[in-house]
XYZ file of C-alpha atoms in Angstrom:
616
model
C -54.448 171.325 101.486
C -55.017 171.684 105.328
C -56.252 168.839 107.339
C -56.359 169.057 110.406
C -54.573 169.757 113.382
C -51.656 168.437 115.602
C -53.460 167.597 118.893
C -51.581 165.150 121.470
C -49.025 162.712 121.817
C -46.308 164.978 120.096
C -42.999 163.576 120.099
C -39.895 163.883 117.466
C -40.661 160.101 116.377
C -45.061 160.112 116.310
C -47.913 162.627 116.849
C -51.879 162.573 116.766
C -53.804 164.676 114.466
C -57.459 165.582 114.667
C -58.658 165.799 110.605
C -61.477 166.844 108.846
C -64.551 164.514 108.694
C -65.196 166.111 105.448
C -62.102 165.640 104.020
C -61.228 161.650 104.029
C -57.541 160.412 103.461
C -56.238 157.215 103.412
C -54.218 155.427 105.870
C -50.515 155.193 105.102
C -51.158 158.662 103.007
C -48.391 161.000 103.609
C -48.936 164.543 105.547
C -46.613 167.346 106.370
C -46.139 169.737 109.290
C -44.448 172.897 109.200
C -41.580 172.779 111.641
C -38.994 174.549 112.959
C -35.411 172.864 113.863
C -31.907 174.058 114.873
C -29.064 173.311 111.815
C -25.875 171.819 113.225
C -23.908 172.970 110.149
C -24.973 176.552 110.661
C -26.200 176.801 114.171
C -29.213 178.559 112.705
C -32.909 177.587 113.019
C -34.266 176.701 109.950
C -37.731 176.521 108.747
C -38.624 173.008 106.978
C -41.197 170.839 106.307
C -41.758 167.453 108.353
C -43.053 164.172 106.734
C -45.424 162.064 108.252
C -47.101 158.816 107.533
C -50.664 158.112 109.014
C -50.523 154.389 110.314
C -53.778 154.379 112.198
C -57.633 155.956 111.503
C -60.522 155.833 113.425
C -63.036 157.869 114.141
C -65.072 159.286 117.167
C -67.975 160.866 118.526
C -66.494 164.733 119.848
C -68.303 164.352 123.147
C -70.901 162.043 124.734
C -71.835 162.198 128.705
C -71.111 158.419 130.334
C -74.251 158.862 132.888
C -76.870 159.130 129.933
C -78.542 155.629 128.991
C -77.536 153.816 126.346
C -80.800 154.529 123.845
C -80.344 158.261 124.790
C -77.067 158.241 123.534
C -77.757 156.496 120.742
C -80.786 158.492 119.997
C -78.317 161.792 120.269
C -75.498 160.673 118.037
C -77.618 159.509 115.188
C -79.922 162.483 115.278
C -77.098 164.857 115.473
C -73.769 163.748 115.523
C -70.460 165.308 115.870
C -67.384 162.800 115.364
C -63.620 163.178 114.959
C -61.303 161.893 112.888
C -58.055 160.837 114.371
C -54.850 159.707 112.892
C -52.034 158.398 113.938
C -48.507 159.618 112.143
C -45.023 158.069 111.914
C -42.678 161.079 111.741
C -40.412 160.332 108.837
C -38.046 163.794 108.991
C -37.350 166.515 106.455
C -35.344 167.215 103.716
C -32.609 169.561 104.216
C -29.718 170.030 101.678
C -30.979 166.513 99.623
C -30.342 164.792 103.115
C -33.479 163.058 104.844
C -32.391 163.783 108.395
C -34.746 163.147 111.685
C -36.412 165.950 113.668
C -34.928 166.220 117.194
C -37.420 168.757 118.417
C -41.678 167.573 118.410
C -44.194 169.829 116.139
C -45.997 172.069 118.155
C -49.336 171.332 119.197
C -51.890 173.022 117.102
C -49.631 172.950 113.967
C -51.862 172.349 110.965
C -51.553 169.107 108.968
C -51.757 169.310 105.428
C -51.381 166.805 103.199
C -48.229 166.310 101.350
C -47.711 167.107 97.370
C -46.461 164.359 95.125
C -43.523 165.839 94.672
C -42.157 166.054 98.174
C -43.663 162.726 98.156
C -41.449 161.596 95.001
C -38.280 163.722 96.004
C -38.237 161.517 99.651
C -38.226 158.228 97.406
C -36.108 159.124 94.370
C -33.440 156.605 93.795
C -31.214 156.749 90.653
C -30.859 153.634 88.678
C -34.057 152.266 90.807
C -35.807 148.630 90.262
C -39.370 150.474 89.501
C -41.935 147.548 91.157
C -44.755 149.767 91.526
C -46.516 152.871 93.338
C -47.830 153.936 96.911
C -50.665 152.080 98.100
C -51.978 155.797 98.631
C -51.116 157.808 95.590
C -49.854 157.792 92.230
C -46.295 158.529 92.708
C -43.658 155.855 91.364
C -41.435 153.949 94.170
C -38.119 152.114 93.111
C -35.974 150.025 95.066
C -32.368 150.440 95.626
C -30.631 148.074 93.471
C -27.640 148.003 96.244
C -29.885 146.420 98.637
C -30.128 143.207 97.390
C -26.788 142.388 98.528
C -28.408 142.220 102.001
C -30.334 139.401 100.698
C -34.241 140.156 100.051
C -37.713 137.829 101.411
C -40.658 138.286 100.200
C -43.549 137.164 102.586
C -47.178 136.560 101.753
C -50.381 134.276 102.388
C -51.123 132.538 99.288
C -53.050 134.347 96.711
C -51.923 137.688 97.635
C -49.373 137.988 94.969
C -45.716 137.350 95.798
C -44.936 135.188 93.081
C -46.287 138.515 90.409
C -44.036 140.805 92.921
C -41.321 138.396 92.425
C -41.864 138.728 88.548
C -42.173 142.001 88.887
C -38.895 142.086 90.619
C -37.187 139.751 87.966
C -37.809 141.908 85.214
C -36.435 144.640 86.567
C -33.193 142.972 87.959
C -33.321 141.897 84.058
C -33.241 145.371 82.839
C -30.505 146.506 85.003
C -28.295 143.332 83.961
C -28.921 140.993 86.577
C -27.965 137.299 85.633
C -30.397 135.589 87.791
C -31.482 131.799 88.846
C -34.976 130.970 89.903
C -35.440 127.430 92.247
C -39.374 126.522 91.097
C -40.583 123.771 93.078
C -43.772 123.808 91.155
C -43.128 125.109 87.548
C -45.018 128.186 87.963
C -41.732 130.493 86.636
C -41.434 128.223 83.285
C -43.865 130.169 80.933
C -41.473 133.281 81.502
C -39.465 131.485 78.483
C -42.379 131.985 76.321
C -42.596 135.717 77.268
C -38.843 136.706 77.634
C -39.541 138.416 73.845
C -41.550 140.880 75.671
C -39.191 142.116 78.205
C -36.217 142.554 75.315
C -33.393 140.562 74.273
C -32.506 138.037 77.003
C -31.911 134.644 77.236
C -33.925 132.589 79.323
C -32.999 128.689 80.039
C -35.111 126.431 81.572
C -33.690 123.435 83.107
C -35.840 120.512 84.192
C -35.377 117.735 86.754
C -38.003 115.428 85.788
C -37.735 114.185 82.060
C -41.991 114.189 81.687
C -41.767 117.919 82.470
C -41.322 121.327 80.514
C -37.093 121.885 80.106
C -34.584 122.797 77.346
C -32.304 120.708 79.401
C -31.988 118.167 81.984
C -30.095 118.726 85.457
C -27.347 115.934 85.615
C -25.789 115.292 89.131
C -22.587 113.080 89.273
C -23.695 110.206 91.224
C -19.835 109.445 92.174
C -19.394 112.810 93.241
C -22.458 112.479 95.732
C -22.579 110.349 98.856
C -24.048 107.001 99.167
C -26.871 108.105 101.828
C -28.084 111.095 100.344
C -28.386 108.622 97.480
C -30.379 106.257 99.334
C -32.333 109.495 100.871
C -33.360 110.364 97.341
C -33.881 107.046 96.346
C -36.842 106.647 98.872
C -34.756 103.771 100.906
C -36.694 104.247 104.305
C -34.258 105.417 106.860
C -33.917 101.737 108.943
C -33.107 99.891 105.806
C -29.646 99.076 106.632
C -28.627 96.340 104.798
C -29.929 98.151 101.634
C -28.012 101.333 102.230
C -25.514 98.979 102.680
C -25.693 97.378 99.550
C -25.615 100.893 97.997
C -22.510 101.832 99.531
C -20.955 98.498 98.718
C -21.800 99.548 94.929
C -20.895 103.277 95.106
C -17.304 102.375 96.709
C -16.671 99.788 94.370
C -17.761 102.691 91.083
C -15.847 105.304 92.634
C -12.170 103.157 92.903
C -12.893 101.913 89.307
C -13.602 105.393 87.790
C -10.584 106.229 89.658
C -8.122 103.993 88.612
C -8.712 103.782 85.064
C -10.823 106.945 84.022
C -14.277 105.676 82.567
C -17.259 107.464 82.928
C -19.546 105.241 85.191
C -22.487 105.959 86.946
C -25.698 104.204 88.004
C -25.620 101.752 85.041
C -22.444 100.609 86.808
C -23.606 100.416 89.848
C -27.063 98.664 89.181
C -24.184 96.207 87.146
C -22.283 95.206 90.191
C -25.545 94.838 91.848
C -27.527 92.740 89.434
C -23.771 90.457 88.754
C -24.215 89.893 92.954
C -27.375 88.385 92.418
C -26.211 86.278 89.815
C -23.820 84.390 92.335
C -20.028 84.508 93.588
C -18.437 83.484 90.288
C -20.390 85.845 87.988
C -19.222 88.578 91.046
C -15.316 87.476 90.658
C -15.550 87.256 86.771
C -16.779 91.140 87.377
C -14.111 91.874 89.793
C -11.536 90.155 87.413
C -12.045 92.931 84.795
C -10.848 95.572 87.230
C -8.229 93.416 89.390
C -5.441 96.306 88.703
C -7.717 98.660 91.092
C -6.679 96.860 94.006
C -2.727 96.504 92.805
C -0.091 98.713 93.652
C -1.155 102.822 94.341
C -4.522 101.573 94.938
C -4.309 99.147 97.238
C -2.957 101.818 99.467
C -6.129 103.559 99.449
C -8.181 100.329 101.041
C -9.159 96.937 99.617
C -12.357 96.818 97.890
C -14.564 94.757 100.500
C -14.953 92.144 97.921
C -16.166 89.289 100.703
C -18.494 92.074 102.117
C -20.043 91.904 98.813
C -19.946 88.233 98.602
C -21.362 87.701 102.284
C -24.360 90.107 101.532
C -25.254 88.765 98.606
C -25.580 84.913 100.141
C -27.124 86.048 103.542
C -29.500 88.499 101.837
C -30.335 88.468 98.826
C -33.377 90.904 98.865
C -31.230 93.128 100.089
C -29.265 93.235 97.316
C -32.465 93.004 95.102
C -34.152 95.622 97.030
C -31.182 98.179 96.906
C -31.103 97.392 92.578
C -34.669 98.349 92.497
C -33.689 101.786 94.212
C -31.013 102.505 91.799
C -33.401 101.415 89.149
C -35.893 104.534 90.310
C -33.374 106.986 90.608
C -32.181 106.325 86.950
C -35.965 107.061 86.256
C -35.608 110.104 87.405
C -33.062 111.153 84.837
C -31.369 113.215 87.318
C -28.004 111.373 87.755
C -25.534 110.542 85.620
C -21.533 110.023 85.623
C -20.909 113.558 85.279
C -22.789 116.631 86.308
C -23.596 118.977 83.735
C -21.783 121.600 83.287
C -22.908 125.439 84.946
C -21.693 126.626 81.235
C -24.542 124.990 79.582
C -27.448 126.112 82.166
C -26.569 129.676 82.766
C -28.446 132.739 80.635
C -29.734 136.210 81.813
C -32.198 134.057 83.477
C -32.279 130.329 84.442
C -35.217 128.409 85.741
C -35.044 125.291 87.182
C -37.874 123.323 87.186
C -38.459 120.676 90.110
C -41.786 120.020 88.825
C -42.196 116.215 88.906
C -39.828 114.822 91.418
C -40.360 114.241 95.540
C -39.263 116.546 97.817
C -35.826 114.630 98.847
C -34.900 114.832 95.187
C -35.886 118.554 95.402
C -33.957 119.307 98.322
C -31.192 117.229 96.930
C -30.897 119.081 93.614
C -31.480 122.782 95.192
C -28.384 121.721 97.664
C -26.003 120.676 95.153
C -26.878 123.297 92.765
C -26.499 126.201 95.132
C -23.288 124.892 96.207
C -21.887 125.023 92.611
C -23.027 128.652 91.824
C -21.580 129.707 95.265
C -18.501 127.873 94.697
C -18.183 129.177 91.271
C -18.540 132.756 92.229
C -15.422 132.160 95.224
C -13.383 130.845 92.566
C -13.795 133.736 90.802
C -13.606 136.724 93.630
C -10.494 134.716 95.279
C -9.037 133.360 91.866
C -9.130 129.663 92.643
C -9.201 126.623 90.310
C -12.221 125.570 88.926
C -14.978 127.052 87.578
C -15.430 130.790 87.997
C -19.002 132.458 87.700
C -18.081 136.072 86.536
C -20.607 138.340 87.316
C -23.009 138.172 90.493
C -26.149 135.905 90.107
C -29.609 136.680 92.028
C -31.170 133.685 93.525
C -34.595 132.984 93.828
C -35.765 130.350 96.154
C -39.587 129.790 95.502
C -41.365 127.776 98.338
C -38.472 128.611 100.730
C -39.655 126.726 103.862
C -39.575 123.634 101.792
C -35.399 123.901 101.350
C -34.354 125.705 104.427
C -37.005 124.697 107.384
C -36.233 125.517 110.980
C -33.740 122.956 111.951
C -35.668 121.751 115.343
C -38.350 120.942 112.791
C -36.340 118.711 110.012
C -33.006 118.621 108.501
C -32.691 119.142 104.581
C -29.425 119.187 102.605
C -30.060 122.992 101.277
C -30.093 124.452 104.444
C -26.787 124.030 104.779
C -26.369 125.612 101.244
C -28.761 128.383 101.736
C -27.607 129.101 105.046
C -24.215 129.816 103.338
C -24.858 131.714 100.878
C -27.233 133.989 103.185
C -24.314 134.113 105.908
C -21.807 134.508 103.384
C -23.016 135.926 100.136
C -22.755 139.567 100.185
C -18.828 139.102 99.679
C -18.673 136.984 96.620
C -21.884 138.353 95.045
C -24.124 135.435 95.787
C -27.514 137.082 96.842
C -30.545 135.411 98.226
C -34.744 136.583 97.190
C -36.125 134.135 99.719
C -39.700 133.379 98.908
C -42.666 131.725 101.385
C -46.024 132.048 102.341
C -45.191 130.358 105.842
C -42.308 132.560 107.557
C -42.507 130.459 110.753
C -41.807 127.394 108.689
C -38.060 129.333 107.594
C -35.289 128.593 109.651
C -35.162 132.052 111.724
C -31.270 133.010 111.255
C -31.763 132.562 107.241
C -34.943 134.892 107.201
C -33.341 136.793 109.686
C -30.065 137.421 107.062
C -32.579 139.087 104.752
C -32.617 142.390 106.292
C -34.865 143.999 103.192
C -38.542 142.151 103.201
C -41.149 142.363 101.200
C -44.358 141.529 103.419
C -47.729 141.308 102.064
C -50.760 140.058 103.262
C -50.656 137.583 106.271
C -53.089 136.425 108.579
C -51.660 133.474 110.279
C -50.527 134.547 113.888
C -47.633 132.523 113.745
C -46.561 133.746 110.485
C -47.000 137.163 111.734
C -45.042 137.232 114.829
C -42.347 135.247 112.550
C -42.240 138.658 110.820
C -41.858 140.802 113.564
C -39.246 138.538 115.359
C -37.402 138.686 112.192
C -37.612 142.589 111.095
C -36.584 144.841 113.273
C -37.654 147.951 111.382
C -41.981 146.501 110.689
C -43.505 149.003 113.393
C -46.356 147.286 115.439
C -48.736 149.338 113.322
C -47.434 147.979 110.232
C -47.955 144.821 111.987
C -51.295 144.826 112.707
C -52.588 146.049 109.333
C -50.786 143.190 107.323
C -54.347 141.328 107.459
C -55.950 144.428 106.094
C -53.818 144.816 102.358
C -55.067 144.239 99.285
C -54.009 141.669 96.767
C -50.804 143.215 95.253
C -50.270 145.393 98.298
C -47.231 144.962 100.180
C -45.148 146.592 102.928
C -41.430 147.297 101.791
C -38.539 147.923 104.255
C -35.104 147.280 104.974
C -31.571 149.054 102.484
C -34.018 148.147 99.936
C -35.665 151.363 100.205
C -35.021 154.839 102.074
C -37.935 154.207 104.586
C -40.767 152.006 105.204
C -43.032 152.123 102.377
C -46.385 150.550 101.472
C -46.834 149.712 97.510
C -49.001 148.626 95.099
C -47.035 146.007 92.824
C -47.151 147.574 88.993
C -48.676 145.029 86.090
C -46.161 142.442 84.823
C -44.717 142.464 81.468
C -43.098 138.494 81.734
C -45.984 135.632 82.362
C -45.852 133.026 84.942
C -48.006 130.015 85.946
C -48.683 131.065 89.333
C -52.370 132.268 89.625
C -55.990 130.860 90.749
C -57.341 128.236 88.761
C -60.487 129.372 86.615
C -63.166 126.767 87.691
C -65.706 128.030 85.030
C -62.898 127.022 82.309
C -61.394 124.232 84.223
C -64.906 122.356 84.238
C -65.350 122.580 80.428
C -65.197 119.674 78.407
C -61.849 118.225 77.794
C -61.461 118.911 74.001
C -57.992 117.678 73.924
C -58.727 114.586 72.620
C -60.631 116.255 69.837
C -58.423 118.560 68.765
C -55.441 116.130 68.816
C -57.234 113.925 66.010
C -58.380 117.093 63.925
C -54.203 117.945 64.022
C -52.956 114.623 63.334
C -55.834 114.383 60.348
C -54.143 117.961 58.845
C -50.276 117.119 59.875
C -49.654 113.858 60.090
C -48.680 113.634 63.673
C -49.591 114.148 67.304
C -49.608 117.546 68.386
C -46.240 118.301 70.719
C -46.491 119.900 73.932
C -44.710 122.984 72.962
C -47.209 123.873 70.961
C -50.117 123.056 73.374
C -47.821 125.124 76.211
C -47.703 128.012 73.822
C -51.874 127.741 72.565
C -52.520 127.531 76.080
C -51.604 131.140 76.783
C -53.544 132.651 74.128
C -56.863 134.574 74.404
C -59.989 134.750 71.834
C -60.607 137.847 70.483
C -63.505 136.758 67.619
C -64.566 133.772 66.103
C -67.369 133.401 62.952
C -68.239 130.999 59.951
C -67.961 132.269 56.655
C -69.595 129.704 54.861
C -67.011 126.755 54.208
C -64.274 128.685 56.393
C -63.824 129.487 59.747
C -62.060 132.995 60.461
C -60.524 133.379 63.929
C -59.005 136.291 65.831
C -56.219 135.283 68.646
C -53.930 137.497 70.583
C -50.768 135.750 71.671
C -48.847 137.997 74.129
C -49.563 141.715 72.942
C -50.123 140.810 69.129
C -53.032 139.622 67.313
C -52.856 136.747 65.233
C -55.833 135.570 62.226
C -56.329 131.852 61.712
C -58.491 130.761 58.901
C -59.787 126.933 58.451
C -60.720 126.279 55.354
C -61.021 122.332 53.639
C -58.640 121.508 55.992
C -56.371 123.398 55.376
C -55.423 126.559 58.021
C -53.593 129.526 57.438
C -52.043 131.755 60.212
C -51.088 135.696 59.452
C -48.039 135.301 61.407
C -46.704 131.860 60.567
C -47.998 130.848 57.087
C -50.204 128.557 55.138
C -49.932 124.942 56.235
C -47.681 125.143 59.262
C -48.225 123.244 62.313
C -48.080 126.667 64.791
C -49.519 127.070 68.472
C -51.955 129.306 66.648
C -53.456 126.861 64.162
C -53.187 124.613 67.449
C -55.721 127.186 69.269
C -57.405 128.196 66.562
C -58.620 124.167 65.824
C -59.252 124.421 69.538
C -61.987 126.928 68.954
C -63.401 125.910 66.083
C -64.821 122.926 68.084
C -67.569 125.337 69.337
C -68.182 127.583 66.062
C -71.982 126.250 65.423
């Protein structure tokens, strides 16, 4: 369908196009030209098609006189007007031979613009083996990403709200589908209810691995505290940076665990440590009775290696003993925290299809802490394997998520975090053992610039924050200034795609999710209701025998109401948990689910006693 016409500003790269008032398009909708350009192979001139993106609209009256007055003007235009539309277009090429190759000759003007067919359309995007995310903002034609591009590393960049964690979903299951064995850093917990859902998506195996011990987790995340060093402990501990003679007593404690697991092999840890500390306090001959245990670590081999500071020990503990108190009730919160231990746990037990690790719970140095020595592992594993070291070898390339990226890997004028310097490896680095970055963030000009930078596909979605914005454009050089300035302007879901990700700039709209996540808006109107936990937790323990367990309130809290009535003495209720629906009937006491049984203590009996509360 024609147009409009080719009017000005005609160059191989952009050209202006007067349309048809009567016949709206949509900006970023794609046009064509026909063209005529010389083929090197043949020396012939060949007749093709050119593709064109409009990246600006407006419109305008055709002609007004400057000397009238204003109300005359006015008066004119609305009585009678005549108006233009313009449009801006991004020359894309043609397609010659199944090559996309750039015109090197302008259209002519006067050259009608018609609007391109969704097949030319599809034909200019078609990748084999594609990651499908979703379709042009501006018609329904499918775009997939090149799978290859990831190893270039990937950020996706968005204001909150505008949907980068469902993109990043989005993205997961198809990196799932294609075999992807992928790791997801969730500062918040918003990525743990994909367990719940995996079912949907087919047979995988998703792990989730918490930090925090009062959070959701199939397993905790163990760091070695001997293999670790004494100030980052102290840094996660909370010691305040000036607290010397604490840190000190720390060390003192570390060095004195390390030479004992050394010399004779026994697994301590922070129980040890908080020992030697708590036997200082005690006094100098409690202390030597202590050292007397292990007197063969400073003996022969190991003496070589340095004395244990034994009257260090001694000295701090009669000059201060606060200190020493102080630095025990440290070590005491850190073994709260359930995160370290003698050993580390082994990458064997956390890995699946998909892992998850859950931060949820902790502070941010225990965060940053446990994203640093994590990353280092995987990235360590996967040189072992690529260069055939010792050690653990990761056999297959992982996919790593990093939610909240400006938390772990902040511009270095601004602070210093341990997983910079693990992030900023892999990113560097990556691409040649198969380690491959999906940074994440709502606040690009909170990233360190030469990580974001390493990710030359991007994902960029709606952003109004100036700084954020020219944090974009100093980081992509392929985001055209019209691009640019329309960020502000996409919908929720939208989002501009460029980079080896994809054979040209694109704009999308994400496709619906299959996998859930814990990422949206909070529904005041049902997060005002009465609590009725407390309710239903006594009307379960009445029927079961036993407090209700989280799972199962996790599980009932993803669930939706499809019908609810009283039939007489029983109450008959309809659920739909994931894509399947589910009857609950309550009856005496006694509930029986379609799915699970009669009598069994199931997330649907749990929701189903949940609604019953308000069945007059």
């Amino acid at each position: 369908m024609r147009i409009g016409y080719v009017v000005a500003t005609a160059t191989p790269f952009e050209f202006v196009a007067t349309l048809d008032p009567e016949r709206p398009v949509s900006l970023y909708d794609y046009v064509v030209v026909d063209h005529v350009e010389l083929d090197n192979a043949s020396g012939e001139l060949v007749n093709v098609s050119l593709l064109g993106q409009i990246v600006k609209l407006y419109r305008d009256p055709y002609s007004v006189k400057r000397d009238l007055p204003l109300y005359t003007v006015i008066q004119e235009v609305s009585s009678n007007i005549l108006e233009v539309q313009i449009a801006k277009v991004k020359v894309l090429g043609y397609v010659l031979n199944g090559e996309l190759r750039q015109p090197k000759q302008p259209p002519r003007i006067g050259s009608p613009v018609y609007l391109a067919e969704n097949e030319q359309i599809a034909e200019l995007f078609k990748v084999e083996n594609g990651l499908c995310v979703g379709k042009l903002a501006s018609r329904d034609v499918a775009v997939c990403l090149d799978i290859n591009g990831i190893r270039r590393h990937l950020a996706v960049i968005a204001a909150t709200g505008s949907g980068k964690t469902w993109f990043s979903v989005v993205l997961i299951e198809e990196l799932l589908r294609r075999g992807a064995k992928i790791v997801v850093i969730d500062p918040h917990g918003e990525y743990v209810a994909i367990k719940d859902s995996i079912h949907r998506l087919g047979p995988f195996t998703a792990r989730v691995v918490k930090v925090s011990k009062h959070h959701v987790g199939d397993l905790m995340y163990k760091i070695g505290v001997l293999d670790s060093d004494p100030e980052a402990l102290a840094n996660a501990a909370g010691v305040p940076p000036g607290a010397k003679k604490i840190r000190y007593a720390i060390y003192l404690a570390w060095s004195y665990a390390k030479k004992v697991r050394k010399a004779t092999g026994e697994k301590v840890g922070l129980a040890f440590m908080k020992r030697v500390l708590y036997t200082a306090m005690r006094g100098e001959n409690a202390l030597q009775k202590l050292f007397q245990q292990y007197k063969g670590i400073n003996d022969g081999a190991h003496k070589a290696e340095g004395d244990f500071p034994l009257s260090d020990l001694k000295q701090l503990a009669a000059k201060d003993r606060h200190a020493i108190f102080s630095a025990l009730t440290y070590l005491k919160k850190l073994s709260r925290l359930g995160v370290f231990s003698s050993r580390s746990t082994p990458l064997s037990k956390l890995l699946g299809d998909i892992t998850i690790i859950n931060l949820a719970g902790v502070n941010e140095e225990v965060q940053d802490y446990v994203v640093s020595h994590l990353v280092n592992r995987l990235f360590q594993a996967r040189v072992n394997h690529v260069r055939g070291l010792k050690g653990y070898q990761l056999p297959w390339p992982i996919v790593l998520f990093v939610e909240e990226a400006h938390r772990f890997a902040p511009p270095k004028a601004l602070r210093k975090t341990r997983s910079y310097e693990a992030l900023s490896r892999v990113a560097s680095e990556g691409r040649k053992f198969g380690a491959y970055l999906v940074i994440i963030s709502q606040r690009p000009s909170k990233v360190d610039p030469d990580i974001i930078s390493q990710c030359q596909s991007q994902v960029i979605m709606r952003i109004v924050n100036p700084k954020d914005q020219e944090a974009v454009r100093e980081s992509s050089e392929l985001l055209a200034q019209e691009f640019l300035e329309n960020l502000p302007g996409l919908d929720v879901g939208e989002a501009v795609v460029l980079g080896p990700i994809v054979k040209l700039p694109v704009v999308i709209k994400v496709r619906d999710r299959v996998l859930e996540y814990g990422g949206s808006d909070i529904d005041l109107t049902t997060a005002w209701k009465v609590d009725k936990t407390a309710d239903v937790a006594q009307m379960w323990r009445r029927i079961f025998n036993s407090p209700p367990p989280p799972s199962v309130m996790l599980s009932a809290s993803r669930m939706r109401l499809l019908h609810k009535k009283r039939e007489g003495n029983k109450i008959v209720i309809k659920l739909l948990d994931g894509d399947k629906e589910v009857d609950v009937v309550i009856e005496g006491g006694s509930p029986r689910c379609s799915v699970c049984g009669v009598g069994k203590p199931c997330s649907h009996v749990y929701k189903a006693l949940e609604e019953a509360l308000e069945v007059v």
